[in-house]
Coordinates of C-alpha atoms in Angstrom, one line a residue:
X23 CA -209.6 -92.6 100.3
X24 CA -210.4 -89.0 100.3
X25 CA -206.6 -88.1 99.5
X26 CA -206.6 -90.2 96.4
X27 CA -210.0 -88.6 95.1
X28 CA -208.8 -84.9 95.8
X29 CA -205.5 -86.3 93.9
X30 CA -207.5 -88.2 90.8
X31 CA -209.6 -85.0 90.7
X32 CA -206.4 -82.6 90.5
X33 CA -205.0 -84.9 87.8
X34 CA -208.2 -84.4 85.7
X35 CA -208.5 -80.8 86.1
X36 CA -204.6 -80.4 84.9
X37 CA -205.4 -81.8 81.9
X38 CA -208.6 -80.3 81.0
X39 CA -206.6 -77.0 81.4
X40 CA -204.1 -78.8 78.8
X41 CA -206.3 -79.0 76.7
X42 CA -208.1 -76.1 76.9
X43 CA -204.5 -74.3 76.3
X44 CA -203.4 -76.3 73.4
X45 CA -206.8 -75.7 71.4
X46 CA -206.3 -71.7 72.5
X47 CA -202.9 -71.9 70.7
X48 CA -203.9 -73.9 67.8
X49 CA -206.6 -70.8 66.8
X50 CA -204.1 -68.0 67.5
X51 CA -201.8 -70.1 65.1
X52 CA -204.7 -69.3 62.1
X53 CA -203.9 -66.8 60.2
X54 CA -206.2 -65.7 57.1
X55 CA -205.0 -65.8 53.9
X56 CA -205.3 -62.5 52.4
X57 CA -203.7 -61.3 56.2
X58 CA -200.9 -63.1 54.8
X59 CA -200.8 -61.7 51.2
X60 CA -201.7 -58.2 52.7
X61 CA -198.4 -58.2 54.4
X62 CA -196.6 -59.6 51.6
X63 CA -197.7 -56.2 49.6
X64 CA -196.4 -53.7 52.5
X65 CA -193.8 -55.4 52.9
X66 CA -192.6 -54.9 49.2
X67 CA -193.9 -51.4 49.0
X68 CA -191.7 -50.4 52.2
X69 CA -188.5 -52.1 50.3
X70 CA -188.8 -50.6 47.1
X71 CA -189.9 -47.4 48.7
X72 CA -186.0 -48.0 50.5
X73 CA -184.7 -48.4 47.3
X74 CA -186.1 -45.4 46.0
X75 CA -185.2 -43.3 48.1
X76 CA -181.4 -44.6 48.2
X77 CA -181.7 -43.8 44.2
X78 CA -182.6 -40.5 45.2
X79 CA -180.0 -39.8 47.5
X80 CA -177.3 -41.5 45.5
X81 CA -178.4 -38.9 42.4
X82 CA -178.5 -35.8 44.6
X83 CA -175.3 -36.4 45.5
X84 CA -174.0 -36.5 42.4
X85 CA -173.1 -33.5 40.5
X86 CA -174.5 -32.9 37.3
X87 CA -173.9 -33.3 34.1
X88 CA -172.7 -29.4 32.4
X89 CA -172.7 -28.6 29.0
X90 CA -169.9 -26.6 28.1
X91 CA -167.5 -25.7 24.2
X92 CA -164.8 -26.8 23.5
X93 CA -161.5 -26.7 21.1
X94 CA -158.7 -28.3 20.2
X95 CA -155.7 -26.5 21.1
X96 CA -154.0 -25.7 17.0
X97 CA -150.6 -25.7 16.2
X98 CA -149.5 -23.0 13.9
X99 CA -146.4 -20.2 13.1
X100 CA -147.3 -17.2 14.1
X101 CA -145.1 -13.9 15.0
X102 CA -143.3 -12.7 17.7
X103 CA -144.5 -8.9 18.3
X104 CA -144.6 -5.7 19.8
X105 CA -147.6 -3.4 19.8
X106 CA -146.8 0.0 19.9
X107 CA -148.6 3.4 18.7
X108 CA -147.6 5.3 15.8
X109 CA -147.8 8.1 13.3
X110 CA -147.6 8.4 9.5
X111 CA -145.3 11.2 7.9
X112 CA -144.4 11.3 4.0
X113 CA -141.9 9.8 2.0
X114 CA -140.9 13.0 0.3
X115 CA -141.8 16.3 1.3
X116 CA -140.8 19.0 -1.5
X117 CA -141.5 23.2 -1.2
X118 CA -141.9 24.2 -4.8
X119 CA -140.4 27.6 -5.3
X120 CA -140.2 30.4 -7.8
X121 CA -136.4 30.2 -8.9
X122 CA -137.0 33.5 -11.4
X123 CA -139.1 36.7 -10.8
X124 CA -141.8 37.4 -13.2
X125 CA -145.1 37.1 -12.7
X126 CA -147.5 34.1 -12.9
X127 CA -149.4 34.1 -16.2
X128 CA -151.2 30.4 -15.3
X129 CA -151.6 27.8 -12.8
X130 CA -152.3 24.0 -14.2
X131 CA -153.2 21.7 -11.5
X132 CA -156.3 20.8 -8.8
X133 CA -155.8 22.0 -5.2
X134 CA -155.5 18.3 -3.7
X135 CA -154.8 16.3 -7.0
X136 CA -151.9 13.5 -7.5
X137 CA -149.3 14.0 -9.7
X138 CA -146.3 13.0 -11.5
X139 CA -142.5 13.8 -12.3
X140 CA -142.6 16.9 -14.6
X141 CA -146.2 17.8 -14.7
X142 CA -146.9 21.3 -15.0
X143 CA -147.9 23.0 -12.1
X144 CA -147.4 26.8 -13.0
X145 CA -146.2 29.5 -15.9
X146 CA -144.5 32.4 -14.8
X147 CA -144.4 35.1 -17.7
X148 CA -141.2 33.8 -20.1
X149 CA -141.1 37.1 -22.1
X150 CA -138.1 38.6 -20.6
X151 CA -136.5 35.5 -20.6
X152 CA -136.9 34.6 -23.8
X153 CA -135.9 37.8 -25.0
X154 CA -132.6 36.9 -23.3
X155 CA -132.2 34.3 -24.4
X156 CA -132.3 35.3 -28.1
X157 CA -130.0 38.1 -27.0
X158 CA -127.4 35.3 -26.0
X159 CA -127.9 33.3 -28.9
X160 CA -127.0 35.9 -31.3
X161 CA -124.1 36.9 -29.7
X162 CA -123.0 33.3 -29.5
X163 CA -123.6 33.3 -33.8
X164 CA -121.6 36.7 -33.6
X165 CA -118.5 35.5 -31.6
X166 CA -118.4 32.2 -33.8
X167 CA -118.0 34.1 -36.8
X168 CA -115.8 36.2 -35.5
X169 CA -113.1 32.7 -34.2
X170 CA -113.6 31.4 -37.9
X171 CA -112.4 34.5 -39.5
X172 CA -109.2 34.8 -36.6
X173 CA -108.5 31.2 -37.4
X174 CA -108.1 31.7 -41.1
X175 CA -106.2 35.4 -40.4
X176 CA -103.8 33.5 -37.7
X177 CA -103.1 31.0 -40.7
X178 CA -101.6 33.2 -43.0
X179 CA -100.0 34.9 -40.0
X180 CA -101.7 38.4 -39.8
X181 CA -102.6 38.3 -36.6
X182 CA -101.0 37.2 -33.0
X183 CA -101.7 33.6 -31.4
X184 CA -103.6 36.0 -28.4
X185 CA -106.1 37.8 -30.9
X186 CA -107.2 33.9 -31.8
X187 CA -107.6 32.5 -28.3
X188 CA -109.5 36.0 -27.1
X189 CA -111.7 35.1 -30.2
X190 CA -112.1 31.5 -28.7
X191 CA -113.0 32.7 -25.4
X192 CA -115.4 35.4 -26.6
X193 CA -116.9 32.3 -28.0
X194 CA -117.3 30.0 -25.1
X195 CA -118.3 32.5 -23.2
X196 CA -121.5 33.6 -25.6
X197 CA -122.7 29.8 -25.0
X198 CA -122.4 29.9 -22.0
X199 CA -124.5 32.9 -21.7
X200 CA -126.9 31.5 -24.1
X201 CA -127.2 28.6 -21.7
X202 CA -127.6 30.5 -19.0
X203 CA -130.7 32.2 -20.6
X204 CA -132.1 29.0 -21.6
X205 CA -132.2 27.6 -17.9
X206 CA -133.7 30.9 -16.8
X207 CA -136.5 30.5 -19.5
X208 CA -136.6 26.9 -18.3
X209 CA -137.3 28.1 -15.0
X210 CA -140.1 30.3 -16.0
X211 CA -142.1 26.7 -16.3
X212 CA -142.6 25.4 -13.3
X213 CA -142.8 21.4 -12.7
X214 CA -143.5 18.8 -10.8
X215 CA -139.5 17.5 -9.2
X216 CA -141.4 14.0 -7.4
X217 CA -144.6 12.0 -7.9
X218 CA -147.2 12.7 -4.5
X219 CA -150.1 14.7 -4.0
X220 CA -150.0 18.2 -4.1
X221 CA -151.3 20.2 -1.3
X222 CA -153.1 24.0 -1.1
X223 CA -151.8 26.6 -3.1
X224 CA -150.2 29.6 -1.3
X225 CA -150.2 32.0 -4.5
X226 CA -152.7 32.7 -7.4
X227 CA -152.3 33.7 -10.9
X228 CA -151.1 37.6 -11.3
X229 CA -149.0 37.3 -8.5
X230 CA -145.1 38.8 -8.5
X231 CA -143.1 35.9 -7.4
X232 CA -139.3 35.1 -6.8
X233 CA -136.6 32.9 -5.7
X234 CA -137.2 35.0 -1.9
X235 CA -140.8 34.2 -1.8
X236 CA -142.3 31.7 0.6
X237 CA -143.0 28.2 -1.4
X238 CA -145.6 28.0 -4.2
X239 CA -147.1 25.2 -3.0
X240 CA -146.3 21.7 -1.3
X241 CA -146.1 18.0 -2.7
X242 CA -145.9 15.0 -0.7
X243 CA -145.0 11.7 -1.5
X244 CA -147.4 9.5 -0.2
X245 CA -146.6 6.1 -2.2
X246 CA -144.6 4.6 0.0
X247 CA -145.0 6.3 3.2
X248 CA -143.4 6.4 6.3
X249 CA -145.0 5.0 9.8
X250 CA -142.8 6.8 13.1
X251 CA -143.4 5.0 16.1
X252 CA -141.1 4.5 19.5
X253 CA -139.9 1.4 21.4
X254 CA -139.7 1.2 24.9
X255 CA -136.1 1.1 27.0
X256 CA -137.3 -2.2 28.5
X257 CA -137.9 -4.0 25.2
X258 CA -134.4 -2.8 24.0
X259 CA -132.7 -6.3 24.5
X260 CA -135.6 -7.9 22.7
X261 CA -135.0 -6.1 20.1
X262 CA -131.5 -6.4 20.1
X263 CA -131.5 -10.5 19.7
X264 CA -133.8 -10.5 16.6
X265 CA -132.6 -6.7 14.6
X266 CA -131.0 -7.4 11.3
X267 CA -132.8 -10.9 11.1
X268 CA -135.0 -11.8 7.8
X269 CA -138.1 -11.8 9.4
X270 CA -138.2 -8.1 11.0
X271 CA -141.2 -6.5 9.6
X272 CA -143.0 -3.3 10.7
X273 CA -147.0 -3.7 10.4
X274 CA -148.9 -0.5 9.8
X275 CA -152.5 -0.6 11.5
X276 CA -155.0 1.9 10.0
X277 CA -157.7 3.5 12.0
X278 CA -160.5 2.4 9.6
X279 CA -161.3 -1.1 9.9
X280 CA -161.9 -1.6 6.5
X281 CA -158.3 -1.1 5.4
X282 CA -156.7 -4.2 5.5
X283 CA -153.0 -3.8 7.4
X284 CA -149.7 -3.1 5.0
X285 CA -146.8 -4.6 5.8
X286 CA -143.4 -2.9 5.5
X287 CA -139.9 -3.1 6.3
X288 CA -137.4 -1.5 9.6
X289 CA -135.9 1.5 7.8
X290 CA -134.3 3.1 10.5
X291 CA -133.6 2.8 14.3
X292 CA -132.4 5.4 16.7
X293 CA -128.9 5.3 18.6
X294 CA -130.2 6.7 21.3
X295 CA -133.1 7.1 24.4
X296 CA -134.9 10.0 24.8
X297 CA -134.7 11.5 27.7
X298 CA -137.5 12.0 29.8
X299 CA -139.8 9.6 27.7
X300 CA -137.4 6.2 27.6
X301 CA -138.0 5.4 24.5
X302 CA -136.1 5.1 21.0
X303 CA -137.6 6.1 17.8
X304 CA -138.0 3.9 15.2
X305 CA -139.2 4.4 11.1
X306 CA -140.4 1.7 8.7
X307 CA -141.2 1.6 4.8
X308 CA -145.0 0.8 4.4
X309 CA -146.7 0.0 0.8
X310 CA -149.3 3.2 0.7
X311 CA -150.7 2.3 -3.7
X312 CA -154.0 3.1 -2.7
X313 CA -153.4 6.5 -0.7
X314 CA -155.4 5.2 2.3
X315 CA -152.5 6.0 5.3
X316 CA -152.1 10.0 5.2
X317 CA -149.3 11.7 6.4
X318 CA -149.7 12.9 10.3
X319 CA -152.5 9.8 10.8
X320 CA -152.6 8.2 14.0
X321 CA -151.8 4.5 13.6
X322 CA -151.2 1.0 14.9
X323 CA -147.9 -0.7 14.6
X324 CA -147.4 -4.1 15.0
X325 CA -143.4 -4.3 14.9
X326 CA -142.7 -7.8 14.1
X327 CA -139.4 -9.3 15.1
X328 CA -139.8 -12.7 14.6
X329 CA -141.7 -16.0 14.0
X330 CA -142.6 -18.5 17.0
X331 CA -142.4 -22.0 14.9
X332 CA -145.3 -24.4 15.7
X333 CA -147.1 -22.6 18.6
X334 CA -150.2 -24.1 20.5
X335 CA -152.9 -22.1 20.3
X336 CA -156.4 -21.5 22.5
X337 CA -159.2 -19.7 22.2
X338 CA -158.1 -16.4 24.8
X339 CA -161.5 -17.3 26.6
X340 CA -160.5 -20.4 27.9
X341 CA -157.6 -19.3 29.6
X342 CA -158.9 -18.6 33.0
X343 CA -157.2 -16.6 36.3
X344 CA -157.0 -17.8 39.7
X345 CA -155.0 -17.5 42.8
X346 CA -152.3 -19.8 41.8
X347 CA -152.1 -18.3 38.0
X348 CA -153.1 -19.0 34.4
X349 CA -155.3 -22.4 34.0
X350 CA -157.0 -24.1 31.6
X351 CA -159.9 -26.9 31.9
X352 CA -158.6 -29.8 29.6
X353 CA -161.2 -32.2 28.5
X354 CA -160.3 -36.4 29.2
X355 CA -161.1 -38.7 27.1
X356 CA -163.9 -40.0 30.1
X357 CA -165.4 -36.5 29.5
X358 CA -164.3 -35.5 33.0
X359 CA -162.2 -32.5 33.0
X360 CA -159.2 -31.2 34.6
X361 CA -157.5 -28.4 35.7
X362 CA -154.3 -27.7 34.0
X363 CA -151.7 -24.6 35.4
X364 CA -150.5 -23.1 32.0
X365 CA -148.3 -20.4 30.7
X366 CA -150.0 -17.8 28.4
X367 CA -147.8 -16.6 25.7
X368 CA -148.8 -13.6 23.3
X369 CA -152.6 -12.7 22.1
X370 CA -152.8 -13.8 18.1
X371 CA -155.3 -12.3 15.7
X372 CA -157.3 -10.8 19.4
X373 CA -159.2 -14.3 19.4
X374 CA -155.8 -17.0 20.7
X375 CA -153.4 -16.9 22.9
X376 CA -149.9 -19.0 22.5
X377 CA -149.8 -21.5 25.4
X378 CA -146.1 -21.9 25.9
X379 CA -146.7 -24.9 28.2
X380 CA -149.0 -26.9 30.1
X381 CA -151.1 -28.0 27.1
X382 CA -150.2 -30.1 24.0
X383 CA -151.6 -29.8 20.3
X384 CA -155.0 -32.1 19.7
X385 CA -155.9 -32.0 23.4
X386 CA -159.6 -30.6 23.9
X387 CA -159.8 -27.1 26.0
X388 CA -163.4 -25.7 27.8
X389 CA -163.8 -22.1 26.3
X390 CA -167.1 -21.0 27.7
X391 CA -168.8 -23.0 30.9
X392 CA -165.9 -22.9 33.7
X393 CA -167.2 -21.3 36.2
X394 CA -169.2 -24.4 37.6
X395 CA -166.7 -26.8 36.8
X396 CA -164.3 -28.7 39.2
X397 CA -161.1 -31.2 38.7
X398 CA -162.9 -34.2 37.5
X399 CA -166.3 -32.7 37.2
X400 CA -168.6 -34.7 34.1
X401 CA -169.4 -32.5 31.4
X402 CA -171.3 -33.0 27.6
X403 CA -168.8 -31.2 25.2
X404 CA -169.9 -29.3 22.7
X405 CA -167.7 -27.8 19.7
X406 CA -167.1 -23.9 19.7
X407 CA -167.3 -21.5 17.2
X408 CA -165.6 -18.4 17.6
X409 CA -167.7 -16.5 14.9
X410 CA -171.1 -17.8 16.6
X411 CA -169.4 -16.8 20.3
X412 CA -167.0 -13.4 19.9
X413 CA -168.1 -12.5 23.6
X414 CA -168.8 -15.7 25.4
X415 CA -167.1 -17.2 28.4
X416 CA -165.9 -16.2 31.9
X417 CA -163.1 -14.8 33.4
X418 CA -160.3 -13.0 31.8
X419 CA -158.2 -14.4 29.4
X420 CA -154.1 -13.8 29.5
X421 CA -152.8 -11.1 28.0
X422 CA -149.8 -10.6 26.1
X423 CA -146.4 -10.0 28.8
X424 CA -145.0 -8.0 26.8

């Protein structure tokens, strides 16, 4: 009886303590509303605070965006070329000398001035000459008289055939004398022999001068004028291939920058090097109307020996240097750029350079802006102008080979 009371009793208290546990769990289960929507919010802010920071990361990683010019490589002739250094000397070089003695009466030109064919530059004193000359005339009057009269005694034979023909020589010879005079007199008037400008004069008026006295003075032609320069031994077979072809040219350079360069032709060409220097001398022809290119001038020559047909052309700052050689950054169509090896050709006009490959007309080039760009780096193109930008860019651009 007792066993089944202790057993009733056990029953009872097992499920009181049920109970008691199921009503515990069923308040833990409650969970206050804004507990709920407070989670909801933290729970949103922590993902888009994920997201945000991913963002982040994802842009840092990226490079950014540059900014650089650009320009379209240009297709255009342009001349094959050697730059050398050169002097001026004049076309004609003419010492004007006394060819009589006498004495200068008058001078009739400017220390300096231009002149022309047969100005009149001085007088020496034409009184004994003329005298002469008036001597030689009459004699030449006297010996004609005397032929006529021999001519009409050797027709009615009174005298021999050898009185007539010393009367005929007599003759000849008195003009001839009376010429002679004449071209001394002429002599006594001194004249201009080319067109030039006339340098200082070595004599003044009352001097005795003759045809052993140093020069008068001395007249240069300056209209054309020569331009001397030399060509190296190793540009020799260059020269070679393209001498005697139409489009050899010599282009004179003059110090001022305000003289526009003249353009002239190859007159001459040595046979032979120099020794010691390796070099051959050349000359050309160079239009000189204006007088600005005086002889003994320093110059630069520009000797032309051909033209280069439809050349690509680039700005000379976009050509960059590195270990591997000449490249360019050429601009895609996705405005990501790439590095393109090239082969520089000469400078043209100091602002291009040909590109003799590697590049192709139309195709957009980074002039200024490289050094922070990669193959495939992104970059906001912006047109260059050379006028606006005559110093911009990095690195150095190619330079002419020869």
């Amino acid at each position: 009886m007792g066993i089944r009371l202790q057993s009733g009793n056990g029953a009872a208290t097992e499920v009181q303590q049920a109970r008691r546990m199921k009503t515990t769990g069923v308040k833990r289960q409650r969970i206050p509303r804004w507990g709920i929507f407070l989670f909801v919010i933290l729970a949103a802010f922590a993902v888009a605070r994920t997201l945000q920071r991913g963002i982040e990361t994802k842009k840092a990683t990226q490079p950014p965006v540059r900014t650089v010019l650009v320009a379209q490589v240009t297709s255009k002739d342009v001349p094959l070329y050697l730059d050398e250094i050169g002097t001026c000397a004049a076309y004609e070089t003419v010492q004007v000398q006394a060819q009589v003695s006498g004495k200068i009466l008058s001078r009739h030109f400017q220390d300096g001035a231009d002149v022309k064919v047969g100005d009149l530059l001085f007088i020496i004193d034409p009184r004994p000459y003329q005298a002469a000359v008036d001597q030689a005339k009459a004699q030449a009057v006297l010996d004609q008289i005397t032929m006529k009269r021999q001519q009409e005694l050797r027709a009615r034979n009174v005298i021999s055939p050898q009185d007539l023909d010393t009367a005929q020589a007599n003759t000849h010879k008195s003009e001839a004398a009376a010429e002679a005079a004449q071209v001394n007199l002429d002599y006594c008037y001194i004249k201009s022999p080319i067109n030039g400008r006339i340098g200082l004069r070595n004599v003044d008026v009352g001097n005795l001068v003759g045809p052993s006295s140093p020069a008068l003075v001395t007249i240069q032609g300056l209209d054309p004028i020569y331009t001397d320069f030399t060509v190296a031994e190793t540009d020799l077979g260059l020269v070679r291939k393209y001498l005697g072809g139409p489009n050899v040219k010599v282009q004179t350079w003059s110090p001022d920058q305000n003289i526009p360069p003249r353009t002239g032709d190859l007159y001459f060409i040595d046979t032979a090097v120099q020794p010691g220097s390796g070099t051959v001398k050349a000359r050309g022809v160079t239009p000189n109307p204006d007088r600005a290119l005086w002889p003994s001038e320093f110059v630069r020559v520009r000797f032309i020996l051909d033209t280069i047909k439809d050349a690509k052309l680039v700005p000379s700052q976009a050509v960059q240097i590195s270990q591997n050689g000449p490249f360019v950054f050429v601009v895609k169509p996705d405005k990501t750029v790439d590095l393109r090896p090239v082969k520089p050709g000469q400078r043209q006009d100091s602002d291009f350079t040909v590109i003799e490959s590697g590049v192709n007309a139309g195709e957009s080039v980074v002039v200024t802006g490289q050094l922070a760009l990669g193959p495939g780096s992104k970059v906001d193109p912006q047109p260059y102008n050379a006028a606006a930008n005559p110093s911009g860019g990095q690195g150095a651009a190619a330079k002419s080979p020869m």
